Coordinates of C-alpha atoms in Angstrom, one line a residue:
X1 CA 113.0 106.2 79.3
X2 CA 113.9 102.5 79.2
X3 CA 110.7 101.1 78.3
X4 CA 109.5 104.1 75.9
X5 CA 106.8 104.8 77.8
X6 CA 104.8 107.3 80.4
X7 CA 104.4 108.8 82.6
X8 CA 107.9 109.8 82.7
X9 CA 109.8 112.6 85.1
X10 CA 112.9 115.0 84.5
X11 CA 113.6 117.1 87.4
X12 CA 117.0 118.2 86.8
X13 CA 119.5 115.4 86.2
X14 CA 116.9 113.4 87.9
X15 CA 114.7 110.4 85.2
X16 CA 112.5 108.4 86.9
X17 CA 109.6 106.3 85.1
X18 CA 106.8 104.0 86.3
X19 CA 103.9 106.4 88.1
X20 CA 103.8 105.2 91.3
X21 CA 107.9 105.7 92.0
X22 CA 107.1 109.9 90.6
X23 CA 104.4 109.6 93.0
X24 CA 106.6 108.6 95.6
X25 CA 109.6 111.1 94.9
X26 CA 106.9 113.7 94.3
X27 CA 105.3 113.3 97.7
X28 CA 108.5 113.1 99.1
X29 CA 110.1 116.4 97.3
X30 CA 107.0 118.8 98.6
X31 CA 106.2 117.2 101.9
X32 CA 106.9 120.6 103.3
X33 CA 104.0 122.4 100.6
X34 CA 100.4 122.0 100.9
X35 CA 98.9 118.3 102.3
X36 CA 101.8 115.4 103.5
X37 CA 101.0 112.7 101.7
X38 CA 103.6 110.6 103.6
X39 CA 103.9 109.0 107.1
X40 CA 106.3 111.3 109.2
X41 CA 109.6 110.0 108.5
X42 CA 110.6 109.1 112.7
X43 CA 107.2 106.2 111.9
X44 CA 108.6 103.6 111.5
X45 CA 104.9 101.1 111.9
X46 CA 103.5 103.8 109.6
X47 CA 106.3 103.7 107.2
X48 CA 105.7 99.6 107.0
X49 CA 101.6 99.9 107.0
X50 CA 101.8 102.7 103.9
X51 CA 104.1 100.4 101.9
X52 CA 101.8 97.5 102.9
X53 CA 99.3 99.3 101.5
X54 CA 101.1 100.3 98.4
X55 CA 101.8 96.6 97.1
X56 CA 98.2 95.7 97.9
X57 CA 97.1 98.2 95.5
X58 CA 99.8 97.0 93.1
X59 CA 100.0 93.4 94.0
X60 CA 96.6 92.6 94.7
X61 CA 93.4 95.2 93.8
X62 CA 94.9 96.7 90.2
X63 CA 95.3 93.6 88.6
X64 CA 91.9 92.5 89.8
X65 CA 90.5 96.0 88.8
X66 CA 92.4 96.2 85.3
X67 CA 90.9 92.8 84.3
X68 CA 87.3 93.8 84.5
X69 CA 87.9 97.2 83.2
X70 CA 88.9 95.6 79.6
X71 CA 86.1 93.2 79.8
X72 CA 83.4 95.3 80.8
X73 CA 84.9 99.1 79.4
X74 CA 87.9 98.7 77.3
X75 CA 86.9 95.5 74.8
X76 CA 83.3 96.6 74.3
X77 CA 84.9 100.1 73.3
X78 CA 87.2 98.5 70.9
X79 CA 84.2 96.2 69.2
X80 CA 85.6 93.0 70.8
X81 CA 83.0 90.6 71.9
X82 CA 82.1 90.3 75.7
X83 CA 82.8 87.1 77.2
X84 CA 80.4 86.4 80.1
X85 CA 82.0 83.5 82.2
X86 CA 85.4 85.6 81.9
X87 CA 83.1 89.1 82.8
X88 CA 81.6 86.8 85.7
X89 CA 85.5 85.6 87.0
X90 CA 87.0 88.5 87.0
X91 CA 84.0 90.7 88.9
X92 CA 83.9 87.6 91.3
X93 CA 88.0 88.1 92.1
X94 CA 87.3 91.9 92.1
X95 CA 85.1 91.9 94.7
X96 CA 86.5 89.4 96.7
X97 CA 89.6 92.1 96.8
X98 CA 86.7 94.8 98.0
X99 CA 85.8 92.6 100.9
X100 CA 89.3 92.7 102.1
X101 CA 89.7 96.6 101.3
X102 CA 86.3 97.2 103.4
X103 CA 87.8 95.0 106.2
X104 CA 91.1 96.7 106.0
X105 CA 88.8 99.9 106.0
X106 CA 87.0 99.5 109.6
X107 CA 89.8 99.8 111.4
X108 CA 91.9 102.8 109.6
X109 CA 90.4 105.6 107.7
X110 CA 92.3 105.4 104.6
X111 CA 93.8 102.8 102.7
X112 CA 97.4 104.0 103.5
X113 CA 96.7 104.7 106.8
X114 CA 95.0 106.5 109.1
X115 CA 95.1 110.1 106.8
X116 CA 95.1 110.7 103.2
X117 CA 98.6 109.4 101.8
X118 CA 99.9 108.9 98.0
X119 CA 98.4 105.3 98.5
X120 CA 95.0 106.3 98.5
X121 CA 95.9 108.3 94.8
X122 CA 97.4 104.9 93.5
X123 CA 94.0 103.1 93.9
X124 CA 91.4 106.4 92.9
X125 CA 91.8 106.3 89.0
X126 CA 91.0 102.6 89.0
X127 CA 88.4 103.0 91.6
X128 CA 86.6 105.8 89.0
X129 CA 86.5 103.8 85.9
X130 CA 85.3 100.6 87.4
X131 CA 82.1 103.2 88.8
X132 CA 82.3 104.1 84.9
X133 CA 81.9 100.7 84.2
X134 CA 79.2 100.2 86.4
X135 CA 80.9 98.8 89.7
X136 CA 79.7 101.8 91.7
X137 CA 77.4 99.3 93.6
X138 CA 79.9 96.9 94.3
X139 CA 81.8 99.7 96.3
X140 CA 78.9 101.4 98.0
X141 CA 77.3 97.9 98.7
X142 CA 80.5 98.0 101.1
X143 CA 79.9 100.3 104.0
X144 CA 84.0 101.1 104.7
X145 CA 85.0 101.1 101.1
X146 CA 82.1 103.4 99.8
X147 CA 82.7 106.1 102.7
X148 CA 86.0 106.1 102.0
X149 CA 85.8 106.4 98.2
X150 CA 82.8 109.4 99.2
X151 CA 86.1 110.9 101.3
X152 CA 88.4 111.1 98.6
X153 CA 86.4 111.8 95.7
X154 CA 84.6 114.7 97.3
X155 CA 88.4 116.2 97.8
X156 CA 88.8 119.5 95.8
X157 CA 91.8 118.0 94.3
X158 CA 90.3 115.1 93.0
X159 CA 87.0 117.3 91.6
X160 CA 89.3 119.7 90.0
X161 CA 91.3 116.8 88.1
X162 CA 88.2 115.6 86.7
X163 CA 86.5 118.9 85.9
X164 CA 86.0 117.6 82.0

């Protein structure tokens, strides 16, 4: 792969890297097996809302989410010193993003839409280490946002992924 990283996909003469595009083609490939994680393909509005919902994750919430993960999980892991007023910032930006995932979140069930879509697995691995580094109550604090992260995490899937 270009970059020499994972995750990484071969599906017959088909490469694809970056996780969110095998996502994507994944989702897209079995549509027809088990759960659609995709709008139907005649929506149009859906189809713009889901890849709304997409970049937010990417453009907007992961950064934010990534930032206090190394301060408050990765850097104290590694021995690096904490740094408070950079601890304090980025939990501050973090849940400022929250605030606008909980408003997005009263008036559509899921964060791609109104059923469970790839875009709610983009933001779940991120949502479960910042509750591993102790922003559980950040989430649950917010009504919308902690009954949706309830929703997904209680799915089968998602328990069976994280078994150990």
């Amino acid at each position: 792969m270009p970059f020499g990283q994972i995750p990484a996909l071969e599906d017959g003469s088909l490469r694809l890297y970056e996780s969110r595009a095998i996502g994507r083609y994944l989702a897209s490939k079995y549509r027809s097996q088990g759960i659609d994680l995709l709008p139907p393909v005649d929506d149009t509005q859906g189809w713009a809302h889901f890849e709304q919902f997409a970049s937010v994750e990417y453009s907007q919430f992961y950064d934010a989410a990534v930032q206090v993960l190394w301060l408050k999980l990765f850097n104290p892991a590694f021995g690096i010193p904490s740094d408070e007023a950079a601890t304090k910032a980025g939990v501050e930006k973090l849940h400022a993003k929250l605030d606008v995932l909980d408003k997005i979140l009263s008036k559509q069930s899921y964060l791609g839409g109104p059923g469970f879509t790839i875009v709610d697995t983009f933001y779940m691995p991120a949502v479960n280490s910042l509750y591993k580094a102790g922003e559980g109550p950040a989430f649950e604090q917010r009504k919308n946002l902690g009954a949706w992260w309830n929703k997904v995490s209680s799915r089968e899937s998602w328990k069976k992924v994280n078994e150990n």
